[in-house]
């Protein structure tokens, strides 16, 4: 595995990506970049499919190319092709799982926390009217520890015995907190609660095995940390649980025994899908999620270790290595976070983003990526300490 601190090595990797001149981008969590090679191939595929139109799609793509790509996707997450179906993004995958989970009866309870993604919260709340369930909403205590998170779920399961289904976010988009998924899924199983895992930020920066985690239902995208073109995601259903998710809105193009019936049948972004073999090859060549994840965690540690001790700066994400990844959020205590984020940009050329909606309030989210250097992190540390002292 490459040394996470080897700046020369990682700057050579960074050279594979084209960057628009502008601010130092510390908001790499929204979506990822394609490498120059992936972009070039994607553009070729766009031009080719535009020329060939349905001829290539009907004669080749639908006659086996699509299956090969699906097999490669399954390999990426160490599962069988029968467990995965492409979607356009994580939201589509998660909404389908939530909408079509068929084991809920009126009066059952479903669970979300303040750290879930808003569209997931919305879809789970929608189940109240659609399935007649009660939606239980909990806020996580802050700061959280591995044990406190697991205990919070254990307590919730005991308090609400009619719970049947919960949403769980692997990497929360507000603070980058990495949930102890395996331990929570174990506790959920003991209480007869099914988990729908939102893996949007996990894929590509955390190496995981869904079967080992005890997860039967999950949604992902491929455009954050894998480096694929935008508009690709997928859902995962453990094959032995397929019958618990109905075909999506009467979907009939695939038999009910096929996971692909759990998404809408539509014309996909063929050129993007056709680019995936190269995307996966590059991901593997970089050392996969463990190498990429280790590099971005190192960059995260570099700034957090220097600003966490500073009075007036509150880093919201745990330092337990099991509980964080690239993304980490912080606050300038008692200040208007929007003003401070604007000052980071205007005075120090640092592009970050604000996140709100969790119990701890608005925070500034910092997400280094593969193109981020240790020098960029130095600019951030200097900016935070100076603005804090100002
Ligand atoms: C935690 C989380 N879940 C879901 C999503 C939605 O992903 P997509 O844009 O692929 O639908 C995001 C996007 O940022 C996210 O951060």
PDB file of C-alpha atoms and ligand atoms in Angstrom, residues 29-31 88-94 115-120 169-174 198-201 219-224 232-233 327 355 365, ligand 1:
ATOM      1  CA  UNK A  29     -17.548  15.266  -0.623  1.00  0.00           C
ATOM      2  CA  UNK A  30     -20.245  16.512  -2.982  1.00  0.00           C
ATOM      3  CA  UNK A  31     -19.050  14.424  -5.903  1.00  0.00           C
ATOM      4  CA  UNK A  88     -28.971   6.683 -11.329  1.00  0.00           C
ATOM      5  CA  UNK A  89     -27.786   7.649  -7.857  1.00  0.00           C
ATOM      6  CA  UNK A  90     -27.906   6.677  -4.193  1.00  0.00           C
ATOM      7  CA  UNK A  91     -31.175   8.503  -3.597  1.00  0.00           C
ATOM      8  CA  UNK A  92     -33.018   6.483  -6.222  1.00  0.00           C
ATOM      9  CA  UNK A  93     -31.661   3.252  -4.740  1.00  0.00           C
ATOM     10  CA  UNK A  94     -32.547   4.180  -1.155  1.00  0.00           C
ATOM     11  CA  UNK A 115     -27.740  12.418  11.061  1.00  0.00           C
ATOM     12  CA  UNK A 116     -29.519  10.760   8.142  1.00  0.00           C
ATOM     13  CA  UNK A 117     -29.481  12.397   4.729  1.00  0.00           C
ATOM     14  CA  UNK A 118     -32.517  14.627   4.249  1.00  0.00           C
ATOM     15  CA  UNK A 119     -34.020  12.689   1.342  1.00  0.00           C
ATOM     16  CA  UNK A 120     -33.748   9.499   3.399  1.00  0.00           C
ATOM     17  CA  UNK A 169     -26.007   6.150   7.303  1.00  0.00           C
ATOM     18  CA  UNK A 170     -22.570   4.583   6.989  1.00  0.00           C
ATOM     19  CA  UNK A 171     -20.779   7.938   6.662  1.00  0.00           C
ATOM     20  CA  UNK A 172     -22.931  10.859   7.717  1.00  0.00           C
ATOM     21  CA  UNK A 173     -22.733  13.769   5.330  1.00  0.00           C
ATOM     22  CA  UNK A 174     -22.833  16.407   8.061  1.00  0.00           C
ATOM     23  CA  UNK A 198     -27.094   4.584   3.108  1.00  0.00           C
ATOM     24  CA  UNK A 199     -23.610   3.920   1.781  1.00  0.00           C
ATOM     25  CA  UNK A 200     -23.312   7.042  -0.380  1.00  0.00           C
ATOM     26  CA  UNK A 201     -20.047   8.262   1.135  1.00  0.00           C
ATOM     27  CA  UNK A 219     -27.976   2.065  -1.603  1.00  0.00           C
ATOM     28  CA  UNK A 220     -24.829   3.634  -3.081  1.00  0.00           C
ATOM     29  CA  UNK A 221     -23.606   5.972  -5.760  1.00  0.00           C
ATOM     30  CA  UNK A 222     -20.480   5.640  -7.868  1.00  0.00           C
ATOM     31  CA  UNK A 223     -19.862   9.345  -8.345  1.00  0.00           C
ATOM     32  CA  UNK A 224     -18.377  10.289  -4.985  1.00  0.00           C
ATOM     33  CA  UNK A 232     -24.514   6.182 -11.523  1.00  0.00           C
ATOM     34  CA  UNK A 233     -25.600   4.400  -8.380  1.00  0.00           C
ATOM     35  CA  UNK A 327     -14.959  14.309   5.934  1.00  0.00           C
ATOM     36  CA  UNK A 355     -23.981  21.695   6.826  1.00  0.00           C
ATOM     37  CA  UNK A 365     -17.549  20.705   6.550  1.00  0.00           C
TER      38      UNK A 365
HETATM   39  C1  LIG B   1     -25.163  10.467   3.181  1.00  0.00           C
HETATM   40  C2  LIG B   1     -25.705  10.681   1.804  1.00  0.00           C
HETATM   41  N1  LIG B   1     -26.705   9.916   1.375  1.00  0.00           N
HETATM   42  C3  LIG B   1     -27.233  10.041   0.160  1.00  0.00           C
HETATM   43  C4  LIG B   1     -26.768  10.991  -0.719  1.00  0.00           C
HETATM   44  C5  LIG B   1     -27.412  11.137  -2.053  1.00  0.00           C
HETATM   45  O1  LIG B   1     -26.576  10.651  -3.051  1.00  0.00           O
HETATM   46  P1  LIG B   1     -26.978  10.861  -4.562  1.00  0.00           P
HETATM   47  O2  LIG B   1     -26.677  12.277  -4.882  1.00  0.00           O
HETATM   48  O3  LIG B   1     -26.135   9.878  -5.307  1.00  0.00           O
HETATM   49  O4  LIG B   1     -28.428  10.555  -4.708  1.00  0.00           O
HETATM   50  C6  LIG B   1     -25.717  11.820  -0.335  1.00  0.00           C
HETATM   51  C7  LIG B   1     -25.214  12.858  -1.257  1.00  0.00           C
HETATM   52  O5  LIG B   1     -24.463  13.718  -0.927  1.00  0.00           O
HETATM   53  C8  LIG B   1     -25.181  11.662   0.961  1.00  0.00           C
HETATM   54  O6  LIG B   1     -24.204  12.448   1.396  1.00  0.00           O
END
